[in-house]
Coordinates of C-alpha atoms in Angstrom, one line a residue:
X1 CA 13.4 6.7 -53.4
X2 CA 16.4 8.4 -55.5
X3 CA 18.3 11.6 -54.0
X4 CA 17.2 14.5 -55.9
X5 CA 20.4 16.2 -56.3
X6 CA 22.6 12.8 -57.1
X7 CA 20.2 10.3 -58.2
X8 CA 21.1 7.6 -56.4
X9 CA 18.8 5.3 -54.3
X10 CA 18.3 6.1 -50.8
X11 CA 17.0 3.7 -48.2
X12 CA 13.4 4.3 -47.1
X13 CA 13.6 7.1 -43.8
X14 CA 16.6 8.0 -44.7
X15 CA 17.1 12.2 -43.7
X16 CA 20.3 12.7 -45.5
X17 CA 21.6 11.2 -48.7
X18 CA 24.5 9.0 -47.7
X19 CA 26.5 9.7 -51.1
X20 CA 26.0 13.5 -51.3
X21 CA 25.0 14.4 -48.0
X22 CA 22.6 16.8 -49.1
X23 CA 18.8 16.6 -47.2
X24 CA 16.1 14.2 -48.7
X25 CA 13.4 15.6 -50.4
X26 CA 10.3 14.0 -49.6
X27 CA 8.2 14.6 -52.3
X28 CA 7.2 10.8 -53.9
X29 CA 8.3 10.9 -57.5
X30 CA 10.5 13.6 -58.3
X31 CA 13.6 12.6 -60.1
X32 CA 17.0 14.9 -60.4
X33 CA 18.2 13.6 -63.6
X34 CA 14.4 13.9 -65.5
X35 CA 13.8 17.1 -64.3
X36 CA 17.0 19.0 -64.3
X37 CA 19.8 17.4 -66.1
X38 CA 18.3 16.2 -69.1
X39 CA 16.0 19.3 -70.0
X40 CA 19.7 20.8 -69.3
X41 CA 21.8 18.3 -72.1
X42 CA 18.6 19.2 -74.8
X43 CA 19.4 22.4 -74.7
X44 CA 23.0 22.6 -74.9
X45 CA 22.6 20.2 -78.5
X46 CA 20.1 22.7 -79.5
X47 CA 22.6 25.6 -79.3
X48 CA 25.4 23.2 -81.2
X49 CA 22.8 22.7 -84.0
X50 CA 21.8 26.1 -84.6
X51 CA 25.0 28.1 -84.3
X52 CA 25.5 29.0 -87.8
X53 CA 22.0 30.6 -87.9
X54 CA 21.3 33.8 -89.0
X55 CA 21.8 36.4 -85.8
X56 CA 17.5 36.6 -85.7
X57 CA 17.3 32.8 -85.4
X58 CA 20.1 32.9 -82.9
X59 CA 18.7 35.6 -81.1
X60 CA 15.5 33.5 -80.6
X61 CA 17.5 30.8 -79.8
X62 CA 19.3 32.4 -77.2
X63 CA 16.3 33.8 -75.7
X64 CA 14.4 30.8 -75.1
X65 CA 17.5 29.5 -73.3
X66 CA 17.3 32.1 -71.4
X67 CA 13.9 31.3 -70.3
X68 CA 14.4 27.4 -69.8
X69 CA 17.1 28.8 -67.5
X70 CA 15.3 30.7 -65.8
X71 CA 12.6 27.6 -65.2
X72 CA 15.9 26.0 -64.0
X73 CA 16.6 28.2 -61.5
X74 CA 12.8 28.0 -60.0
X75 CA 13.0 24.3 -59.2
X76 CA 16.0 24.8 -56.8
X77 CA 13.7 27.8 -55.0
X78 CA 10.7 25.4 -55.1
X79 CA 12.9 22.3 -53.6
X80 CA 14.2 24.5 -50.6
X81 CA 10.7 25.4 -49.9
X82 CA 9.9 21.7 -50.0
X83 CA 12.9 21.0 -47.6
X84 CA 12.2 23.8 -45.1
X85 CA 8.8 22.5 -44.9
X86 CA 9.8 19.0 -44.0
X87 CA 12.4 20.1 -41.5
X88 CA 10.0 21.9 -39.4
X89 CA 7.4 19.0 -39.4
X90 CA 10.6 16.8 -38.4
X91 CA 11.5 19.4 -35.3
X92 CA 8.2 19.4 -34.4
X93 CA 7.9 15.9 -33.9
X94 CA 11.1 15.8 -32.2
X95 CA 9.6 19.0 -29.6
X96 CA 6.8 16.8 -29.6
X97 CA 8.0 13.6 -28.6
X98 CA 10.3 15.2 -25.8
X99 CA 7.8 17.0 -24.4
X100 CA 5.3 13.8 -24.2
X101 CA 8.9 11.8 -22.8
X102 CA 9.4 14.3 -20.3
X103 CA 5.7 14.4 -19.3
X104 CA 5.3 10.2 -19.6
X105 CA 8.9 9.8 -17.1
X106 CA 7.5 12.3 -14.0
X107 CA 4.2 9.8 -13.9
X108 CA 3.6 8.3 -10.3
X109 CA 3.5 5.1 -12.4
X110 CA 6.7 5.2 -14.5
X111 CA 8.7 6.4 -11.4
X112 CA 7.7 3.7 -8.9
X113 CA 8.3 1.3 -11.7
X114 CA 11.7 2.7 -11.9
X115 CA 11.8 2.6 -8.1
X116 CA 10.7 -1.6 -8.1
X117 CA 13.8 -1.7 -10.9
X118 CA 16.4 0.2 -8.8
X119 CA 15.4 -1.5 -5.6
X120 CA 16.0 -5.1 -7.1
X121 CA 19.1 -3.9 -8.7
X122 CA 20.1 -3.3 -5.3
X123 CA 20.4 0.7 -6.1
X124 CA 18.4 1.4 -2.9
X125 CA 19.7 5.5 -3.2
X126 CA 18.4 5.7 -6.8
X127 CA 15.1 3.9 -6.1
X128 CA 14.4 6.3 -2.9
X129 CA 14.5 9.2 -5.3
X130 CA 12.1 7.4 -7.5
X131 CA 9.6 6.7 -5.0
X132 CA 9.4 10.4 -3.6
X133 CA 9.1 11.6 -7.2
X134 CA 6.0 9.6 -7.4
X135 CA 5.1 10.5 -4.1
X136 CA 4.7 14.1 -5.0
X137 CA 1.5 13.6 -6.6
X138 CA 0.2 10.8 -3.9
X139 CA 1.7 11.6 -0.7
X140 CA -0.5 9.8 1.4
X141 CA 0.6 6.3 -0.5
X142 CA 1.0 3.9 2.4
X143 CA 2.9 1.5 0.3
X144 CA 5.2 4.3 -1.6
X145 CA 5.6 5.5 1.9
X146 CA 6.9 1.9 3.0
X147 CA 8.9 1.6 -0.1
X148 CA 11.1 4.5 1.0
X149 CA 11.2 3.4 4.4
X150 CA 12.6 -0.1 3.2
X151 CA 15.3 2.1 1.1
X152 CA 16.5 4.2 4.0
X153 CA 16.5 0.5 6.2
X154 CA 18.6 -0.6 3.6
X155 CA 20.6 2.2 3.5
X156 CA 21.4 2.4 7.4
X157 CA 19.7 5.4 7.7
X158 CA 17.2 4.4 10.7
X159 CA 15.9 7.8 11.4
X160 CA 14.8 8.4 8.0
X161 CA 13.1 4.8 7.9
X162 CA 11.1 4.5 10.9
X163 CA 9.8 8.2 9.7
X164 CA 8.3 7.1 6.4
X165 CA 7.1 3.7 8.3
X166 CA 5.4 5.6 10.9
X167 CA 4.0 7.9 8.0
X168 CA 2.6 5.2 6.2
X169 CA 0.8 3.7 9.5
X170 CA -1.2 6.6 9.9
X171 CA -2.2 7.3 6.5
X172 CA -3.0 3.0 6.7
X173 CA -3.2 1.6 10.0
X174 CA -3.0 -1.8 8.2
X175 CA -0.1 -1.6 6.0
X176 CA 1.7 -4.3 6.6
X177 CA 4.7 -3.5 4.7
X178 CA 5.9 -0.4 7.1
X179 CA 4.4 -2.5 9.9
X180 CA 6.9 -5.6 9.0
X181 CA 9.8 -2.6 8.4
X182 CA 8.9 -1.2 11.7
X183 CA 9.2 -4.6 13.7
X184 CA 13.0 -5.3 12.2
X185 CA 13.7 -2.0 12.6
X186 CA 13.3 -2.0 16.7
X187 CA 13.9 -5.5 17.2
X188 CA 17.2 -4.9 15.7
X189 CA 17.5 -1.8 18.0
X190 CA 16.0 -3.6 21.0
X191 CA 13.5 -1.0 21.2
X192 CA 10.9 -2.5 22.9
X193 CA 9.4 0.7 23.8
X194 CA 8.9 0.6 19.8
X195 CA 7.9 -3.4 19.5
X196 CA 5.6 -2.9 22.4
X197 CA 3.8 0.0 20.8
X198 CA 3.2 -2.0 17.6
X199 CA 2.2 -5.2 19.5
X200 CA -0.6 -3.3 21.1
X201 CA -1.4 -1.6 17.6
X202 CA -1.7 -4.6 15.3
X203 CA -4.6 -4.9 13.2
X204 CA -4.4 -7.9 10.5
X205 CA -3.3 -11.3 10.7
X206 CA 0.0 -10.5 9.0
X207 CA 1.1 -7.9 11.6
X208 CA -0.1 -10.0 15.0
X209 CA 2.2 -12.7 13.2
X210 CA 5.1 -10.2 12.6
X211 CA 5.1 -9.0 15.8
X212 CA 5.2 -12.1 17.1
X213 CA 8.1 -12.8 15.5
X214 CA 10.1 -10.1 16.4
X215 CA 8.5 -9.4 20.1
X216 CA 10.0 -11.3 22.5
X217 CA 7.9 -10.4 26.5
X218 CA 9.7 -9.5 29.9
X219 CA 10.5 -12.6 31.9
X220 CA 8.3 -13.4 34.4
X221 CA 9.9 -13.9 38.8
X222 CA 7.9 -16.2 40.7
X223 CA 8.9 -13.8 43.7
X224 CA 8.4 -10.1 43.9
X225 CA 11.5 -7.9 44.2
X226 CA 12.1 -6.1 47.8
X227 CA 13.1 -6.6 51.0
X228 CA 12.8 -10.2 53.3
X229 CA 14.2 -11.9 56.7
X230 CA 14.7 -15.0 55.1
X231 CA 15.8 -17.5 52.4
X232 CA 14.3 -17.1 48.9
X233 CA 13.5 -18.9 45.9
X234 CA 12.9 -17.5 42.8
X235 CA 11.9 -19.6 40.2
X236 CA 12.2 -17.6 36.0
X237 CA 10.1 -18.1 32.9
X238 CA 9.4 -16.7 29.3
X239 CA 5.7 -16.5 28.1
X240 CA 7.0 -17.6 24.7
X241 CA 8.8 -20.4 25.9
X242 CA 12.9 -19.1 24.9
X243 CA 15.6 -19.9 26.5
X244 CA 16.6 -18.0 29.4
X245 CA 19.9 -16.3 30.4
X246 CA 20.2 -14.7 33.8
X247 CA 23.1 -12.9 35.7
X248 CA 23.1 -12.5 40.1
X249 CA 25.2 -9.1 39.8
X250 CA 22.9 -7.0 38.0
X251 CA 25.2 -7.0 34.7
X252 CA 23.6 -7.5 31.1
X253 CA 22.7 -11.0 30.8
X254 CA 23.9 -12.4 27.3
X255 CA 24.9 -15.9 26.1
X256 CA 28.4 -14.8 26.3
X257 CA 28.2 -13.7 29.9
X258 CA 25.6 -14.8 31.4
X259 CA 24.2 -18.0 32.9
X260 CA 21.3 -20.4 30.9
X261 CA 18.8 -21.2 33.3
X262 CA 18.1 -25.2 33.5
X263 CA 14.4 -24.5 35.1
X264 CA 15.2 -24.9 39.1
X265 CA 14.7 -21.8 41.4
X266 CA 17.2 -19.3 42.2
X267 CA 18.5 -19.5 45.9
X268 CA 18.4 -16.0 47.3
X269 CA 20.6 -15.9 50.6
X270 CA 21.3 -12.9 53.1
X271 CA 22.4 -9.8 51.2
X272 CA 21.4 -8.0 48.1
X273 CA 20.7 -9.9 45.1
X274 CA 20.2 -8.0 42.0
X275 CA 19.0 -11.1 38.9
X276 CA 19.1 -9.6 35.6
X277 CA 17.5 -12.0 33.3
X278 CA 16.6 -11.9 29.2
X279 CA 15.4 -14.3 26.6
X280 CA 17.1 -15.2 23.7
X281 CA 15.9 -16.6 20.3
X282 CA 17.9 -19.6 19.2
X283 CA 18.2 -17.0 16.2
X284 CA 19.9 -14.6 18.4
X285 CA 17.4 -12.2 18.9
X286 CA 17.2 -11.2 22.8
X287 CA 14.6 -9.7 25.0
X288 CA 14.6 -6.9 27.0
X289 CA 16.4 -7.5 30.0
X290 CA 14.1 -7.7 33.2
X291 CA 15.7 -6.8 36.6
X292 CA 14.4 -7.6 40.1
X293 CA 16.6 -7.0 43.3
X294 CA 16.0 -8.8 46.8
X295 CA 17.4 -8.0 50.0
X296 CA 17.5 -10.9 52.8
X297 CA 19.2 -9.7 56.3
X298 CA 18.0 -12.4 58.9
X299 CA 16.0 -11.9 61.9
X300 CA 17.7 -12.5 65.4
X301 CA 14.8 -15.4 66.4
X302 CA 12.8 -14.5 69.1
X303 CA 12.2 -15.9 72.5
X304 CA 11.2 -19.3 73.0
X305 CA 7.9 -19.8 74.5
X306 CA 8.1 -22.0 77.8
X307 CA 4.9 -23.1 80.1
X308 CA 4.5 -22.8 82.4
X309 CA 6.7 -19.6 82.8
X310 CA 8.3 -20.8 85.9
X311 CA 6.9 -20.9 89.8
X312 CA 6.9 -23.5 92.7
X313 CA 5.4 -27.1 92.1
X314 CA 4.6 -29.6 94.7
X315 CA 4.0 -32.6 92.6
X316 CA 5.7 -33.6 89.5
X317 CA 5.3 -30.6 86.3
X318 CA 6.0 -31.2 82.8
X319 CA 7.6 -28.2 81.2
X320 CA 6.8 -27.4 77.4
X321 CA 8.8 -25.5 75.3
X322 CA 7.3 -23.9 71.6
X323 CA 8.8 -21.9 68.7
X324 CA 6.7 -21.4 65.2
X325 CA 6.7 -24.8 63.6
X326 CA 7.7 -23.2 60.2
X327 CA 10.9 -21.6 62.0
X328 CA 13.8 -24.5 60.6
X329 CA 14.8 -23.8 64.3
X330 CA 16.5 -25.9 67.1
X331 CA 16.0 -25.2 71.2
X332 CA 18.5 -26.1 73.6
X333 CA 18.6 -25.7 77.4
X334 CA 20.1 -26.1 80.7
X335 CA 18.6 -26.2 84.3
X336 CA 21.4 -25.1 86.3
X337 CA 21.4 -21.6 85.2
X338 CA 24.0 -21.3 82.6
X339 CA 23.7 -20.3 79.2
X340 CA 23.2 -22.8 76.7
X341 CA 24.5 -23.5 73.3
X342 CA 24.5 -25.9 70.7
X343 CA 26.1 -28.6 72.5
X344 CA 23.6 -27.7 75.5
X345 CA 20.3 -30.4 75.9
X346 CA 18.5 -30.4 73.2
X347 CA 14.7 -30.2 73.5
X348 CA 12.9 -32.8 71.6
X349 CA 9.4 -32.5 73.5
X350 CA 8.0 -32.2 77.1
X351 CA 10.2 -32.5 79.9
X352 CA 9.9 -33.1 84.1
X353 CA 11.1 -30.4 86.1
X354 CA 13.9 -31.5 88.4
X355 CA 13.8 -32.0 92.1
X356 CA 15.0 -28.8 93.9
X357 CA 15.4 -25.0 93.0
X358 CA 16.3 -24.8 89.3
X359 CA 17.2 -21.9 86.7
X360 CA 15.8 -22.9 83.6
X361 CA 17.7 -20.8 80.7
X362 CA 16.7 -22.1 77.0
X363 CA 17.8 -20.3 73.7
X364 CA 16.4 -20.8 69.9
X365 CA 19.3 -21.3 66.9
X366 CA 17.9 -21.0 63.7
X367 CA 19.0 -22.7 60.6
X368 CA 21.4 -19.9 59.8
X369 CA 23.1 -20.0 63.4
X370 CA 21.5 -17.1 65.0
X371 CA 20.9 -17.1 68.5
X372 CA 17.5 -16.0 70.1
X373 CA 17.6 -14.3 73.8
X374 CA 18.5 -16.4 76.1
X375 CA 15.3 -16.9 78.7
X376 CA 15.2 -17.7 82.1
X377 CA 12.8 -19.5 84.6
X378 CA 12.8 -20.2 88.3
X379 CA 11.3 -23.7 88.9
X380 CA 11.3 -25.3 92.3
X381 CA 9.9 -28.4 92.5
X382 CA 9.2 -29.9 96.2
X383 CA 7.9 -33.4 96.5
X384 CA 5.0 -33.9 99.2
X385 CA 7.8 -35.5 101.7
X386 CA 9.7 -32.0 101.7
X387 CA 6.6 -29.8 101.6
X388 CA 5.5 -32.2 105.3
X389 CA 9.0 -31.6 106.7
X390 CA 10.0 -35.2 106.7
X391 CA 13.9 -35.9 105.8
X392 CA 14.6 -32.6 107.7

């Protein structure tokens, strides 16, 4: 295609003539220099030939130059009407093709495709904004509702996560995306409030196996917590099988701080013992802390038993002495009335009561060295040749 007003060729689409600058005119086949500038020369060596004509001949010659000028002057008209013609279907296009644009971008489609883009680009701010644009015509999408969660996560904004999470859950109990989100949320909060709530809402597979991952249970006391008069033993475990950490002072048990438990029971003495015990992943991820507190304050041991419980015997008497086998307890006693202790007689078993008038006093020490009450018997033992008066 040539230029209309210069004449030179123009590559094909071209708008503007890059030699003159002057707009293209689109109409196939029209040439400058056949339909202007040449009609134009013809004339001019008409007017040469015929200038020494009479004034008629010149008259007439004049006049029909006139007239070829004034067909001149039309085709300019006739080319701007052209132009104006092709510039509007040109800027109607253009309105066209921005309106289409700006209709095609605000799809749900193109903007959570921009949203996947941004995301992987690591522009987690951009692609949040994409995702709620597309959410405003689906705003019960579980998985655009996810998306944004994981966007906020990534962001450190937790409050704004767990929202669009919690969101997507109830529009699809069984997303697994905001379910996953959820579970790394509060696991990395230790909100097992949170990771408790989603353990007993799991639907699928996928979130029973994510919430196993990231749940970690209480630890489990062989003993109950409260108050006893003796010695316990508190054996700990983990339902899941982690490694234990435990404290005796009631602080935060961590691997830093506290103490691994190798598997044998806890010896709880006389006092208050507060265990604080937690599990811990060999990732790192620890358990909520379980705390149980014991009180042991020992029992003063009671009487010993004794039988028979004193009295006057003619003929040789074994005396018995009892105390609850299970009591780890020892019995010592003396027969002439004073109080015994641990370096008194120790009773191993049935004994003969001595000859004579006798204060039998015996006391219990327990395994902790606590005394019982000390008890006393009057046993008078008087063989047959005293009871008959002989020796007298």
């Amino acid at each position: 295609m040539k230029c209309k007003y210069c004449g030179n060729e123009m590559p094909e689409g071209a708008i503007y003539c890059e030699h003159c600058g002057k707009p293209v005119q689109m109409v196939p086949d029209y040439n400058v220099f056949d339909d202007e500038v040449l009609p134009s020369l013809v004339s001019d060596e008409g007017k040469k030939k015929k200038n020494n004509e009479n004034a008629a001949s010149s008259a007439a010659e004049n006049e029909g130059a006139s007239q070829k000028a004034d067909g001149k002057a039309s085709a300019p008209a006739k080319n701007v009407k052209k132009r104006t013609m092709v510039l509007s279907c040109i800027a109607i296009a253009a309105l066209a093709l921005i309106v289409f644009g700006t209709f095609y971008v605000n799809t749900p489609g193109y903007q959570t495709r921009a949203g996947d883009k941004a995301y992987a680009a690591a522009d987690y701010a951009g692609a949040a904004d994409h995702y709620i644009n597309a959410l405003s015509a689906h705003d019960t999408d579980a998985d655009l509702l996810a998306a944004v969660g994981d966007c906020y996560t990534k962001l450190g904004n937790k409050d704004e996560a767990e929202k669009y999470y919690q969101n997507a859950l109830s529009n699809d109990k069984s997303n697994e995306r905001a379910f996953a989100g959820l579970c790394s949320l509060y696991a990395a909060e230790e909100n097992y409030d949170g990771l408790t709530s989603l353990r007993d809402s799991a639907v699928t597979e996928a979130q029973q196996k994510a919430i196993s991952s990231a749940y970690i249970s209480d630890i489990i006391f062989s003993e109950e917590e409260g108050e006893y008069d003796d010695d316990q033993e508190v054996s700990l475990s983990s339902p899941e099988g982690y490694p234990i950490y435990y404290t005796l002072d009631g602080t935060e048990p961590t691997p830093e701080n506290g103490t691994l438990y190798d598997g044998q029971p806890l010896a709880i003495r006389e006092g208050e013992t507060v265990i604080s015990a937690r599990a811990v992943t060999e990732a790192g991820s620890k358990g909520p802390v379980t705390k149980k507190t014991y009180k042991v304050t020992y029992q003063t041991p009671d009487y010993a038993m004794v039988t028979p419980d004193g009295g006057t015997f003619y003929a040789p008497t074994q005396v018995m002495i009892r105390y609850p086998s299970d009591a780890k307890a020892a019995i010592y006693y003396t027969w002439d009335g004073t109080n015994p202790t641990a370096s008194s007689s120790l009773y191993t078993g049935p004994m003969e009561i001595p000859e004579g008038n006798n204060i039998l006093s015996v006391i219990v020490i327990d395994r902790h060295g606590l005394s019982s009450p000390v008890y006393r018997g009057n046993f008078v033992f008087l063989p047959d040749g005293l009871a008959n008066g002989e020796g007298e």
